[in-house]
Short mmCIF file of N, CA and C in Angstrom, two decimals:
data_model
loop_
_atom_site.label_atom_id
_atom_site.label_comp_id
_atom_site.label_asym_id
_atom_site.label_seq_id
_atom_site.Cartn_x
_atom_site.Cartn_y
_atom_site.Cartn_z
N MET A 1 113.60 106.17 97.64
CA MET A 1 112.66 105.07 97.51
C MET A 1 113.12 104.15 96.38
N LYS A 2 113.02 102.88 96.63
CA LYS A 2 113.44 101.87 95.67
C LYS A 2 112.49 101.87 94.46
N LYS A 3 113.07 101.70 93.29
CA LYS A 3 112.28 101.64 92.07
C LYS A 3 111.48 100.34 92.03
N LEU A 4 110.25 100.41 91.58
CA LEU A 4 109.38 99.23 91.54
C LEU A 4 109.68 98.39 90.30
N SER A 5 109.57 97.07 90.47
CA SER A 5 109.77 96.16 89.35
C SER A 5 108.53 96.19 88.45
N LYS A 6 108.64 95.56 87.30
CA LYS A 6 107.50 95.51 86.38
C LYS A 6 106.31 94.79 87.01
N VAL A 7 106.58 93.73 87.75
CA VAL A 7 105.51 92.98 88.42
C VAL A 7 104.83 93.87 89.47
N GLN A 8 105.63 94.59 90.24
CA GLN A 8 105.07 95.47 91.27
C GLN A 8 104.26 96.60 90.65
N LEU A 9 104.73 97.13 89.54
CA LEU A 9 103.97 98.18 88.84
C LEU A 9 102.64 97.63 88.33
N LYS A 10 102.66 96.40 87.85
CA LYS A 10 101.44 95.76 87.36
C LYS A 10 100.46 95.54 88.51
N GLN A 11 100.98 95.08 89.67
CA GLN A 11 100.14 94.90 90.85
C GLN A 11 99.53 96.22 91.29
N GLN A 12 100.35 97.25 91.32
CA GLN A 12 99.90 98.57 91.74
C GLN A 12 98.79 99.08 90.81
N ALA A 13 98.97 98.90 89.52
CA ALA A 13 97.96 99.36 88.54
C ALA A 13 96.65 98.59 88.71
N ALA A 14 96.74 97.28 88.95
CA ALA A 14 95.53 96.47 89.14
C ALA A 14 94.78 96.89 90.40
N VAL A 15 95.51 97.11 91.48
CA VAL A 15 94.88 97.53 92.74
C VAL A 15 94.28 98.92 92.58
N LEU A 16 95.01 99.82 91.96
CA LEU A 16 94.52 101.19 91.76
C LEU A 16 93.23 101.19 90.95
N ASP A 17 93.17 100.38 89.92
CA ASP A 17 91.96 100.29 89.09
C ASP A 17 90.78 99.77 89.91
N ALA A 18 91.01 98.72 90.69
CA ALA A 18 89.94 98.14 91.51
C ALA A 18 89.47 99.13 92.58
N VAL A 19 90.41 99.82 93.22
CA VAL A 19 90.06 100.78 94.27
C VAL A 19 89.33 101.98 93.68
N THR A 20 89.72 102.40 92.51
CA THR A 20 89.04 103.52 91.84
C THR A 20 87.60 103.14 91.51
N THR A 21 87.40 101.94 91.02
CA THR A 21 86.04 101.46 90.73
C THR A 21 85.21 101.39 92.00
N LEU A 22 85.80 100.85 93.07
CA LEU A 22 85.11 100.77 94.36
C LEU A 22 84.75 102.16 94.86
N GLU A 23 85.67 103.10 94.72
CA GLU A 23 85.43 104.48 95.17
C GLU A 23 84.26 105.10 94.41
N GLN A 24 84.20 104.89 93.11
CA GLN A 24 83.10 105.44 92.31
C GLN A 24 81.76 104.86 92.76
N GLN A 25 81.74 103.56 93.04
CA GLN A 25 80.51 102.92 93.53
C GLN A 25 80.12 103.47 94.90
N ALA A 26 81.11 103.66 95.77
CA ALA A 26 80.84 104.16 97.11
C ALA A 26 80.33 105.59 97.08
N LEU A 27 80.92 106.42 96.24
CA LEU A 27 80.46 107.81 96.14
C LEU A 27 79.01 107.87 95.68
N ALA A 28 78.61 106.93 94.84
CA ALA A 28 77.24 106.90 94.33
C ALA A 28 76.26 106.28 95.34
N ASP A 29 76.72 105.28 96.11
CA ASP A 29 75.80 104.50 96.93
C ASP A 29 75.84 104.79 98.43
N LEU A 30 76.95 105.32 98.94
CA LEU A 30 77.08 105.53 100.38
C LEU A 30 77.09 107.03 100.70
N PRO A 31 76.08 107.52 101.42
CA PRO A 31 76.07 108.93 101.81
C PRO A 31 77.26 109.24 102.72
N GLY A 32 77.96 110.32 102.41
CA GLY A 32 79.08 110.75 103.23
C GLY A 32 80.41 110.17 102.82
N ALA A 33 80.43 109.27 101.84
CA ALA A 33 81.71 108.73 101.36
C ALA A 33 82.48 109.83 100.66
N VAL A 34 83.77 109.93 100.96
CA VAL A 34 84.60 111.00 100.41
C VAL A 34 85.59 110.47 99.39
N GLN A 35 86.37 109.48 99.80
CA GLN A 35 87.41 108.94 98.93
C GLN A 35 87.87 107.57 99.43
N CYS A 36 88.58 106.89 98.55
CA CYS A 36 89.19 105.60 98.86
C CYS A 36 90.68 105.72 98.61
N TRP A 37 91.47 105.06 99.44
CA TRP A 37 92.90 104.96 99.15
C TRP A 37 93.43 103.67 99.74
N PHE A 38 94.62 103.29 99.31
CA PHE A 38 95.16 102.02 99.76
C PHE A 38 96.64 102.15 100.11
N SER A 39 97.09 101.19 100.89
CA SER A 39 98.51 101.06 101.19
C SER A 39 98.85 99.59 101.12
N MET A 40 100.10 99.31 100.77
CA MET A 40 100.54 97.92 100.72
C MET A 40 102.06 97.86 100.72
N GLU A 41 102.56 96.75 101.20
CA GLU A 41 103.97 96.46 101.13
C GLU A 41 104.13 95.41 100.05
N TYR A 42 104.91 95.73 99.03
CA TYR A 42 105.01 94.84 97.87
C TYR A 42 105.58 93.47 98.22
N GLU A 43 106.46 93.41 99.22
CA GLU A 43 107.06 92.14 99.60
C GLU A 43 106.04 91.21 100.25
N ALA A 44 104.98 91.76 100.80
CA ALA A 44 103.96 90.96 101.49
C ALA A 44 102.60 91.06 100.80
N PHE A 45 102.60 91.36 99.52
CA PHE A 45 101.36 91.50 98.77
C PHE A 45 100.81 90.12 98.44
N PRO A 46 99.52 89.86 98.53
CA PRO A 46 98.40 90.73 98.81
C PRO A 46 98.01 90.82 100.29
N LEU A 47 98.71 90.09 101.15
CA LEU A 47 98.36 90.12 102.58
C LEU A 47 98.43 91.52 103.18
N SER A 48 99.35 92.34 102.70
CA SER A 48 99.56 93.66 103.29
C SER A 48 98.62 94.74 102.75
N LEU A 49 97.81 94.40 101.77
CA LEU A 49 96.91 95.39 101.17
C LEU A 49 95.86 95.85 102.18
N LEU A 50 95.74 97.15 102.34
CA LEU A 50 94.69 97.73 103.18
C LEU A 50 94.06 98.90 102.44
N VAL A 51 92.77 98.78 102.17
CA VAL A 51 92.01 99.83 101.49
C VAL A 51 91.17 100.52 102.53
N ARG A 52 91.18 101.84 102.50
CA ARG A 52 90.39 102.63 103.44
C ARG A 52 89.37 103.46 102.67
N LEU A 53 88.15 103.46 103.17
CA LEU A 53 87.08 104.26 102.59
C LEU A 53 86.72 105.34 103.60
N GLN A 54 86.97 106.58 103.24
CA GLN A 54 86.81 107.70 104.16
C GLN A 54 85.40 108.27 104.10
N PHE A 55 84.88 108.62 105.29
CA PHE A 55 83.58 109.26 105.42
C PHE A 55 83.75 110.65 106.03
N THR A 56 82.74 111.51 105.82
CA THR A 56 82.82 112.89 106.28
C THR A 56 82.57 113.03 107.78
N GLU A 57 81.66 112.22 108.33
CA GLU A 57 81.36 112.38 109.75
C GLU A 57 80.96 111.04 110.38
N GLN A 58 81.06 110.99 111.69
CA GLN A 58 80.85 109.75 112.45
C GLN A 58 79.46 109.16 112.24
N VAL A 59 78.44 109.99 112.18
CA VAL A 59 77.07 109.50 112.02
C VAL A 59 76.93 108.71 110.72
N LEU A 60 77.50 109.25 109.64
CA LEU A 60 77.42 108.57 108.34
C LEU A 60 78.27 107.30 108.33
N LEU A 61 79.40 107.34 109.01
CA LEU A 61 80.24 106.15 109.14
C LEU A 61 79.49 105.05 109.89
N ASP A 62 78.84 105.42 111.00
CA ASP A 62 78.06 104.45 111.78
C ASP A 62 76.91 103.87 110.97
N THR A 63 76.30 104.70 110.13
CA THR A 63 75.20 104.25 109.28
C THR A 63 75.69 103.24 108.24
N ALA A 64 76.89 103.46 107.71
CA ALA A 64 77.44 102.59 106.66
C ALA A 64 78.07 101.31 107.22
N GLN A 65 78.45 101.32 108.48
CA GLN A 65 79.19 100.20 109.07
C GLN A 65 78.51 98.83 108.87
N PRO A 66 77.18 98.71 108.99
CA PRO A 66 76.55 97.39 108.76
C PRO A 66 76.74 96.86 107.33
N GLN A 67 77.05 97.74 106.39
CA GLN A 67 77.24 97.33 105.00
C GLN A 67 78.70 96.99 104.69
N LEU A 68 79.57 97.04 105.68
CA LEU A 68 81.00 96.83 105.45
C LEU A 68 81.29 95.50 104.76
N LEU A 69 80.66 94.42 105.19
CA LEU A 69 80.91 93.11 104.59
C LEU A 69 80.56 93.10 103.11
N VAL A 70 79.47 93.76 102.75
CA VAL A 70 79.08 93.85 101.33
C VAL A 70 80.18 94.54 100.53
N TRP A 71 80.72 95.60 101.07
CA TRP A 71 81.78 96.35 100.37
C TRP A 71 83.09 95.57 100.35
N GLN A 72 83.35 94.79 101.38
CA GLN A 72 84.54 93.94 101.37
C GLN A 72 84.43 92.88 100.28
N LYS A 73 83.23 92.35 100.10
CA LYS A 73 83.00 91.38 99.03
C LYS A 73 83.16 92.02 97.65
N ARG A 74 82.70 93.25 97.52
CA ARG A 74 82.86 93.97 96.24
C ARG A 74 84.34 94.17 95.91
N LEU A 75 85.10 94.59 96.92
CA LEU A 75 86.54 94.78 96.70
C LEU A 75 87.18 93.46 96.31
N SER A 76 86.85 92.41 97.01
CA SER A 76 87.42 91.09 96.71
C SER A 76 87.09 90.67 95.28
N ALA A 77 85.85 90.89 94.86
CA ALA A 77 85.43 90.53 93.50
C ALA A 77 86.16 91.37 92.45
N LEU A 78 86.31 92.67 92.71
CA LEU A 78 87.03 93.53 91.77
C LEU A 78 88.48 93.11 91.63
N LEU A 79 89.11 92.77 92.73
CA LEU A 79 90.50 92.33 92.68
C LEU A 79 90.62 90.94 92.03
N PHE A 80 89.64 90.08 92.27
CA PHE A 80 89.66 88.75 91.66
C PHE A 80 89.63 88.85 90.14
N LYS A 81 88.85 89.81 89.63
CA LYS A 81 88.79 90.04 88.18
C LYS A 81 90.15 90.45 87.62
N LYS A 82 90.99 91.03 88.49
CA LYS A 82 92.33 91.46 88.10
C LYS A 82 93.38 90.37 88.36
N GLY A 83 92.92 89.21 88.86
CA GLY A 83 93.83 88.11 89.11
C GLY A 83 94.46 88.13 90.49
N ILE A 84 93.88 88.91 91.42
CA ILE A 84 94.41 89.02 92.78
C ILE A 84 93.40 88.36 93.72
N VAL A 85 93.86 87.36 94.45
CA VAL A 85 92.98 86.63 95.36
C VAL A 85 93.29 87.04 96.80
N LEU A 86 92.25 87.47 97.51
CA LEU A 86 92.38 87.81 98.93
C LEU A 86 91.87 86.63 99.74
N LYS A 87 92.71 86.09 100.61
CA LYS A 87 92.31 84.92 101.39
C LYS A 87 91.25 85.27 102.43
N ASP A 88 91.41 86.40 103.10
CA ASP A 88 90.42 86.85 104.09
C ASP A 88 90.05 88.29 103.76
N MET A 89 88.97 88.45 103.03
CA MET A 89 88.59 89.78 102.54
C MET A 89 88.30 90.77 103.66
N ARG A 90 87.99 90.28 104.86
CA ARG A 90 87.63 91.17 105.97
C ARG A 90 88.82 92.00 106.45
N LYS A 91 90.01 91.58 106.14
CA LYS A 91 91.21 92.28 106.62
C LYS A 91 91.67 93.40 105.68
N HIS A 92 91.03 93.54 104.54
CA HIS A 92 91.59 94.41 103.50
C HIS A 92 90.79 95.68 103.22
N LEU A 93 89.66 95.87 103.86
CA LEU A 93 88.87 97.09 103.66
C LEU A 93 88.32 97.55 105.01
N VAL A 94 88.52 98.83 105.31
CA VAL A 94 87.96 99.42 106.52
C VAL A 94 87.31 100.76 106.17
N PHE A 95 86.30 101.11 106.95
CA PHE A 95 85.68 102.43 106.87
C PHE A 95 86.36 103.31 107.91
N THR A 96 86.61 104.57 107.58
CA THR A 96 87.34 105.45 108.49
C THR A 96 86.91 106.90 108.32
N LEU A 97 87.26 107.71 109.31
CA LEU A 97 87.09 109.16 109.20
C LEU A 97 88.41 109.84 108.85
N ASN A 98 89.52 109.10 108.96
CA ASN A 98 90.85 109.66 108.72
C ASN A 98 91.12 109.86 107.23
N SER A 99 91.86 110.90 106.93
CA SER A 99 92.27 111.14 105.55
C SER A 99 93.64 110.50 105.33
N PRO A 100 94.10 110.42 104.09
CA PRO A 100 95.43 109.82 103.83
C PRO A 100 96.56 110.58 104.50
N ASP A 101 96.37 111.84 104.80
CA ASP A 101 97.43 112.66 105.40
C ASP A 101 97.57 112.43 106.90
N GLU A 102 96.57 111.82 107.51
CA GLU A 102 96.58 111.63 108.97
C GLU A 102 97.31 110.38 109.39
#
């Protein structure tokens, strides 16, 4: 794996901090929320950023789905505070049942 540049490390740290904050809020506010994780391609950042919020079961995921836009706005605001602007916040956060290993 290629070594990350200082800029890429800074981007990664900013995203990790925002996702960790979002995860803590989700664990407190959304029943069945398990964890948050993200993936991105540094060459296409921030367009390639995808944050996933995992739930334990389908019923809880279905219950949380109407709140997805609210959580997308929260992620966008957290990243904005870090100097990262998402042009279309709807593309960067999804609710899922899959774990990072799947």
